[in-house]
Short mmCIF file of C-alpha atoms in Angstrom, two decimals:
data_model
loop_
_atom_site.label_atom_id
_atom_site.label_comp_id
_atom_site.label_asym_id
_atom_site.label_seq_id
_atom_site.Cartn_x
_atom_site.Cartn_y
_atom_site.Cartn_z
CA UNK A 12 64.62 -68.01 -93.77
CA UNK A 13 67.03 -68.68 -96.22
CA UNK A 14 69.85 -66.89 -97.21
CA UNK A 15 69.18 -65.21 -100.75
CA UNK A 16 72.55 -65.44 -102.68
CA UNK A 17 74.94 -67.40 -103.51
CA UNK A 18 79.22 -67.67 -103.98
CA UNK A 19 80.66 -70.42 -105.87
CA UNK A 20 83.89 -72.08 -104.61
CA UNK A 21 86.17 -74.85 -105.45
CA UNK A 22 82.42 -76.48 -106.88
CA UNK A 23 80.76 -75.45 -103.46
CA UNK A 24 77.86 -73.00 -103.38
CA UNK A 25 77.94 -70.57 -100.34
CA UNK A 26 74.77 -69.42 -99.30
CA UNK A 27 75.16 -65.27 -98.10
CA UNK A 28 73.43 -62.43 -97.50
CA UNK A 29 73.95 -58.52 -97.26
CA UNK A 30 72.29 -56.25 -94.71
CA UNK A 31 72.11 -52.42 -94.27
CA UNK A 32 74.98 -49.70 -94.77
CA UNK A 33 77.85 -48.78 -92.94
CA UNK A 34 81.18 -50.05 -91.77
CA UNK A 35 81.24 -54.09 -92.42
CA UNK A 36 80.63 -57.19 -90.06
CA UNK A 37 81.14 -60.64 -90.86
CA UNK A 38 79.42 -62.77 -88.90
CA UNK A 39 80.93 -66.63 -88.81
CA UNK A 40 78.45 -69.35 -87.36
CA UNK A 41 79.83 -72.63 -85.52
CA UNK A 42 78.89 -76.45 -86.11
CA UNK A 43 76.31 -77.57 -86.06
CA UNK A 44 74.55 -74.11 -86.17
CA UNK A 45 73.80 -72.08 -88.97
CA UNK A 46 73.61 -68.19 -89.71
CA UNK A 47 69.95 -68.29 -88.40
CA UNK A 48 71.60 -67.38 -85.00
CA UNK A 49 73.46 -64.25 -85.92
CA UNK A 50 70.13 -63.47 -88.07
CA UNK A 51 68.83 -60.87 -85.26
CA UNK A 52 71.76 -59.54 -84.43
CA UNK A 53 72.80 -58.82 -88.41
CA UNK A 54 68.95 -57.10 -88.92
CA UNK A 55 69.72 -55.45 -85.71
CA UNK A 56 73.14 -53.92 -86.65
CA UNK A 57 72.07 -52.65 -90.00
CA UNK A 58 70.96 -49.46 -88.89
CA UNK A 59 74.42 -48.51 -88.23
CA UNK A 60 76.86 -51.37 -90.59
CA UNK A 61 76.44 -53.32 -93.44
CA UNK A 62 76.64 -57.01 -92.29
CA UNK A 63 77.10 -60.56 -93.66
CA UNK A 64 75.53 -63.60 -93.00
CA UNK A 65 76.99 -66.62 -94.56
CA UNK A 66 76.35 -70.39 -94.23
CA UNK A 67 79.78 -72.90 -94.15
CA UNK A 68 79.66 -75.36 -97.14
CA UNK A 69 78.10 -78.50 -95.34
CA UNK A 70 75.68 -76.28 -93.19
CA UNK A 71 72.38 -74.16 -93.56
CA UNK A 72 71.56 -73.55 -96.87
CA UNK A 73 74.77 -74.04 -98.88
CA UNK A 74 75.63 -77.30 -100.44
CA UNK A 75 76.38 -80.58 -98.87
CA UNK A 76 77.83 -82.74 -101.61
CA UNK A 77 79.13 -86.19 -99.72
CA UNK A 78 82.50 -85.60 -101.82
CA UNK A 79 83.67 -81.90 -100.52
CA UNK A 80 85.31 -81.71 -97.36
CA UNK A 81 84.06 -79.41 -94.37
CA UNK A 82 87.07 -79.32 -92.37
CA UNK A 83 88.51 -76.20 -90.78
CA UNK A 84 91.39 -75.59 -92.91
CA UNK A 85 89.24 -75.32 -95.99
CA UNK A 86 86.15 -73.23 -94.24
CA UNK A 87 89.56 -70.77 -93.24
CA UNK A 88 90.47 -70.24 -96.93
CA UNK A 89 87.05 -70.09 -98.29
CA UNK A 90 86.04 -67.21 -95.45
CA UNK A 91 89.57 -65.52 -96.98
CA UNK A 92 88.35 -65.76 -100.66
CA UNK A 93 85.05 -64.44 -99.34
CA UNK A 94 86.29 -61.45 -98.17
CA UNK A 95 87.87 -60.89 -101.09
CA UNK A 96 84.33 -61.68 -103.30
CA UNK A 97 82.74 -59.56 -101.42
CA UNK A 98 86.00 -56.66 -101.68
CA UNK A 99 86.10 -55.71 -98.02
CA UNK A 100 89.06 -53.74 -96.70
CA UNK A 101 89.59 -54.66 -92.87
CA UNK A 102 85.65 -55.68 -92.23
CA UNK A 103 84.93 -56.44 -88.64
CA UNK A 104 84.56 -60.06 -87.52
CA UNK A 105 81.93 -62.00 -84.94
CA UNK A 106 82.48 -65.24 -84.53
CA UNK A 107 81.05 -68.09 -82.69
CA UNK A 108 81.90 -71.79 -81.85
CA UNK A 109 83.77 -73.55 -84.84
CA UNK A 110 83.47 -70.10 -86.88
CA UNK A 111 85.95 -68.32 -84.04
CA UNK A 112 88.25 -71.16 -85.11
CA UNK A 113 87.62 -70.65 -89.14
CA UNK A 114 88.19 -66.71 -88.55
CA UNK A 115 91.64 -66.82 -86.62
CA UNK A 116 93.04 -69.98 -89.57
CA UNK A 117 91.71 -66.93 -91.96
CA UNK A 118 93.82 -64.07 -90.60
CA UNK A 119 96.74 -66.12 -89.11
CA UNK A 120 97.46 -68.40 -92.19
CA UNK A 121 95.70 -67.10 -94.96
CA UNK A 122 96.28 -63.44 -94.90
CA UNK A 123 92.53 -62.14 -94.09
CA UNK A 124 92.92 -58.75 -92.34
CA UNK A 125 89.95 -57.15 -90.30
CA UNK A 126 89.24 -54.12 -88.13
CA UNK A 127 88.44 -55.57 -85.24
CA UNK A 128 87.88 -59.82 -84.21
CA UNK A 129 84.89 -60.04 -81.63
CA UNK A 130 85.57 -63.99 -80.65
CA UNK A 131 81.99 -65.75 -78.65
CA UNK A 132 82.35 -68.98 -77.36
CA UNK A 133 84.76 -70.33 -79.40
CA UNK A 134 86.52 -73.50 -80.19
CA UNK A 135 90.42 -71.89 -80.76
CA UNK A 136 92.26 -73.67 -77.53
CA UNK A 137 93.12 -77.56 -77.24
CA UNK A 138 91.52 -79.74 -75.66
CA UNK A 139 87.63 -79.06 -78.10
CA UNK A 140 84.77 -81.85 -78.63
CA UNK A 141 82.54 -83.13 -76.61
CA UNK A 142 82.53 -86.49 -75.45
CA UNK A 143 79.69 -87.53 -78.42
CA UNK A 144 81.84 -85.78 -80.83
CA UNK A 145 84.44 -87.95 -79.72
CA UNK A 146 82.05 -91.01 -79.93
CA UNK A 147 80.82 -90.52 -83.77
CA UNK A 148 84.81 -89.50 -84.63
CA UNK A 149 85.53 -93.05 -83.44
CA UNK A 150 82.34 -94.75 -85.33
CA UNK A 151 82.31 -92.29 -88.83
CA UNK A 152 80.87 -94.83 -90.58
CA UNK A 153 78.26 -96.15 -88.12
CA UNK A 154 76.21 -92.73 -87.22
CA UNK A 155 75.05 -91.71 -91.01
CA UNK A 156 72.92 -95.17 -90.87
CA UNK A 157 71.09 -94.59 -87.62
CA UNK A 158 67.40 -94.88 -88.72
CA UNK A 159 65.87 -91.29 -89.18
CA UNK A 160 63.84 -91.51 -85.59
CA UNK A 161 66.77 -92.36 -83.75
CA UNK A 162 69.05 -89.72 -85.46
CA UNK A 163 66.36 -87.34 -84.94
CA UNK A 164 66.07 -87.79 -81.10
CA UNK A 165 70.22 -88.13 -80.46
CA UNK A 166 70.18 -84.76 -82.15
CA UNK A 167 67.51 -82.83 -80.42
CA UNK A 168 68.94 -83.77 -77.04
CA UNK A 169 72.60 -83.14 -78.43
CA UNK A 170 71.23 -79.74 -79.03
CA UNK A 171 69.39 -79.21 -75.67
CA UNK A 172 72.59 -79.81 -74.11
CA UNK A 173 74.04 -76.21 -75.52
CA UNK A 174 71.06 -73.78 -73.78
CA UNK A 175 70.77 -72.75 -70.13
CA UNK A 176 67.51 -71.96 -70.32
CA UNK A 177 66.35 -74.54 -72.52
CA UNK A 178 65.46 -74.23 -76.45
CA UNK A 179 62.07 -73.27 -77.28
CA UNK A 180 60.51 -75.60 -79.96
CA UNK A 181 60.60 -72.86 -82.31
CA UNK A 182 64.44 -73.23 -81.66
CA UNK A 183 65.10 -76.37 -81.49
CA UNK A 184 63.04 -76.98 -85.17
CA UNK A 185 65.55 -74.24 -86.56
CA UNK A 186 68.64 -75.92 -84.93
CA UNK A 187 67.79 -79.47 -86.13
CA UNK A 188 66.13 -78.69 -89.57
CA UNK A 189 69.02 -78.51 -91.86
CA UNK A 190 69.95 -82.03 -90.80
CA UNK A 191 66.75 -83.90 -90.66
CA UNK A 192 66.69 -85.45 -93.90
CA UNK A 193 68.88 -87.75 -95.62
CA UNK A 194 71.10 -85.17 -96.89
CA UNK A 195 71.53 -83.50 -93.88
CA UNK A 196 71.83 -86.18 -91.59
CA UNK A 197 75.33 -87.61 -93.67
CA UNK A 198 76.04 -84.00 -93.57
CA UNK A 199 76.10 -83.27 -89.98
CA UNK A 200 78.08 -86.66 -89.11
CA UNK A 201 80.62 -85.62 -91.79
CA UNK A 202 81.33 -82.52 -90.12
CA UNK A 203 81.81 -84.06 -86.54
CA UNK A 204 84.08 -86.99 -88.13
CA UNK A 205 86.09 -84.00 -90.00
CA UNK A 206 87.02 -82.04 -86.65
CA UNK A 207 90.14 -82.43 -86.19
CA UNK A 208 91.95 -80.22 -83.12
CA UNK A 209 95.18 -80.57 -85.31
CA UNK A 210 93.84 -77.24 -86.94
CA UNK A 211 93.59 -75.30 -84.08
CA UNK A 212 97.09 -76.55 -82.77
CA UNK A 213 98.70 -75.22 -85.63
CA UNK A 214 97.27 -72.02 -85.11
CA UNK A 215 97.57 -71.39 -80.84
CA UNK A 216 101.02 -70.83 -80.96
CA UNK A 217 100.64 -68.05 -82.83
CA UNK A 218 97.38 -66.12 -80.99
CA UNK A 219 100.22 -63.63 -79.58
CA UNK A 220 100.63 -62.58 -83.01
CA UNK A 221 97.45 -60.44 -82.88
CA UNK A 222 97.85 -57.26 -84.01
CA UNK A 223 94.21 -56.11 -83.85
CA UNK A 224 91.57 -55.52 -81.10
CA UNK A 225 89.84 -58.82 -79.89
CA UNK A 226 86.84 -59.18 -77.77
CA UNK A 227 86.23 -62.33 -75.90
CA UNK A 228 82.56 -62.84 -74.84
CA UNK A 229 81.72 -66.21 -73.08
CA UNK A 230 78.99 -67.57 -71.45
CA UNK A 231 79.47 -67.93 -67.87
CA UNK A 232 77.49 -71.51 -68.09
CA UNK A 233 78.92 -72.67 -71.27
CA UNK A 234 79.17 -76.79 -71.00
CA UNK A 235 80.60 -77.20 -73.98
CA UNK A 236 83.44 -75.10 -74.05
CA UNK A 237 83.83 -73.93 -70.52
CA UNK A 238 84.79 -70.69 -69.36
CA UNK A 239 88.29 -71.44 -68.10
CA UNK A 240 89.00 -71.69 -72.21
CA UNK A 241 88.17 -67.70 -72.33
CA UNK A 242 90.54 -66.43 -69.53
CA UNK A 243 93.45 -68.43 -71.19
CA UNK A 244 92.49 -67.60 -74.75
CA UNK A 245 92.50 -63.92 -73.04
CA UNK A 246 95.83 -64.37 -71.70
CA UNK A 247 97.43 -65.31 -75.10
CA UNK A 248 95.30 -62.39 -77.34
CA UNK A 249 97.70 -59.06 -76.50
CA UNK A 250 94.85 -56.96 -75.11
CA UNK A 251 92.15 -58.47 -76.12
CA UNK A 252 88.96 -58.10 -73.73
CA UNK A 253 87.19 -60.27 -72.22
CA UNK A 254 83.61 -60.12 -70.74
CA UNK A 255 81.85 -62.95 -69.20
CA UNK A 256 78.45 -63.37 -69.29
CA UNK A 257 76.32 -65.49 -66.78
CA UNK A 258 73.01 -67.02 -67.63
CA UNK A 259 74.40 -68.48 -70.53
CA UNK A 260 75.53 -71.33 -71.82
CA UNK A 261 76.86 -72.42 -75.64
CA UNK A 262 74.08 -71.12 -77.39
CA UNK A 263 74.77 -67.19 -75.57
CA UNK A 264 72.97 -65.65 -78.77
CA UNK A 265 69.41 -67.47 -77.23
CA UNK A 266 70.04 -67.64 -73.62
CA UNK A 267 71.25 -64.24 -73.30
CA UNK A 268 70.09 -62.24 -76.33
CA UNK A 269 70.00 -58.57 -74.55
CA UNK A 270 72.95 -58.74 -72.97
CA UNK A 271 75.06 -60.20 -76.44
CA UNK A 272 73.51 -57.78 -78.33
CA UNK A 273 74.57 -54.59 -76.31
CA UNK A 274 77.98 -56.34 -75.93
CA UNK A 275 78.23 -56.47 -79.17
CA UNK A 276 77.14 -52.79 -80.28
CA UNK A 277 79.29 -51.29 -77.46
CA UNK A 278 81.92 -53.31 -78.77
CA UNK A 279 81.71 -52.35 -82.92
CA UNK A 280 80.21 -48.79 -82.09
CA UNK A 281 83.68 -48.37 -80.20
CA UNK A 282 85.93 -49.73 -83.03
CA UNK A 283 83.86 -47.28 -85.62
#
């Protein structure tokens, strides 16, 4: 389902969406997910906060234009400017993957203050990628002309690779959709090709500068970030919590659903 409006930026258009009433969540997606898989848990929440949904330009729903870069320094000022579009004093954050990343650049370099940071299997600590990441970083200009088939079926089991339990087809059609076509295919090899772990080493020096309460949730089978990244993230965060959860791998919000969800109402019912 696609996110209904829509925030101009720097010629970008950021696809967002506004649920329920209360005090306000962000939630920040990863690569190369979308919003759909905070969707449940944003429809969830509203009963009790007003939460956000927003797509990163180059994924989802918002543009994809071959000439605007994706890279994490510019998805950390847009998620700034955002804020301030959407005038939110100290909003709660959840982020996941890339977006945990996008959210700390935000409040560490950029100025982006928030209640309370609730990080989920994030990329934040050197060394981040996966070994294909590495592979279409090397070859940028080789992956965006893979014929459609082939594209199609390195993707799906580049995907699989993130559950525990293994994606439902449902899932993995929701997961792979956005980059199926020609736009989206350029689109998600741009955004691999654009990672760059420079961004996050100019921000992990200065995790201890955290003045705010942090939540670390991780899955206890997560392959592409493993767990040992959560106890030292942890270690550098000044009291930030951390919960491990088994069953679980990259993709916690499907292989653990439940058990992220209470998490994460214990967690923002407590910071109320």
């Amino acid at each position: 389902m696609e996110l209904t409006e829509t925030f101009d930026w720097q010629g970008r258009t950021v696809r967002w969406q506004r649920f329920g009433s209360g005090p306000a969540v962000v939630f920040c997606h990863g690569t190369p997910w979308s919003s759909w898989l905070w969707r449940p848990y944003a429809e969830a929440l509203a009963a009790e906060f007003t939460t956000y949904l927003w797509d990163m330009p180059g994924y989802g729903g918002s543009s994809k234009h071959p000439d605007h870069r994706v890279s994490l320094d510019v998805q950390g000022e847009l998620l700034t400017d955002l804020i301030d579009f959407w005038a939110l004093d100290r909003p709660h954050v959840v982020a996941h993957d890339y977006g945990g990343a996008v959210s700390l650049r935000a409040t560490l370099l950029h100025g982006a203050r928030y209640a309370s940071l609730a990080l989920v299997d994030v990329v934040a600590l050197a060394p981040w990628g996966s070994p294909f990441f590495r592979l279409v970083g090397e070859h940028p200009d080789l992956f965006p002309q893979l014929p459609p088939s082939v594209h199609e079926g390195a993707l799906r089991s580049y995907l699989a690779t993130a559950s525990h339990h293994g994606l439902t087809a449902e899932q993995e059609s929701a997961l792979a959709g956005p980059w199926l076509d020609a736009e989206g295919q350029a689109a998600f090899y741009r955004q691999i090709a654009q990672a760059d772990q420079a961004y996050t080493d100019e921000i992990e020096p200065r995790y201890g500068e955290l003045d705010l309460p942090v939540s670390i949730v991780w899955g206890g089978q997560d392959r592409w970030i493993p767990v040992d990244r959560a106890h030292r993230l942890a270690a550098t965060i000044p009291g930030a919590r951390l919960e491990v959860i088994d069953g679980a791998d990259h993709l916690i919000q499907l292989d653990q659903p439940v058990r992220l969800a209470t998490s994460l109402h214990r967690w923002l019912t407590e910071q109320r």
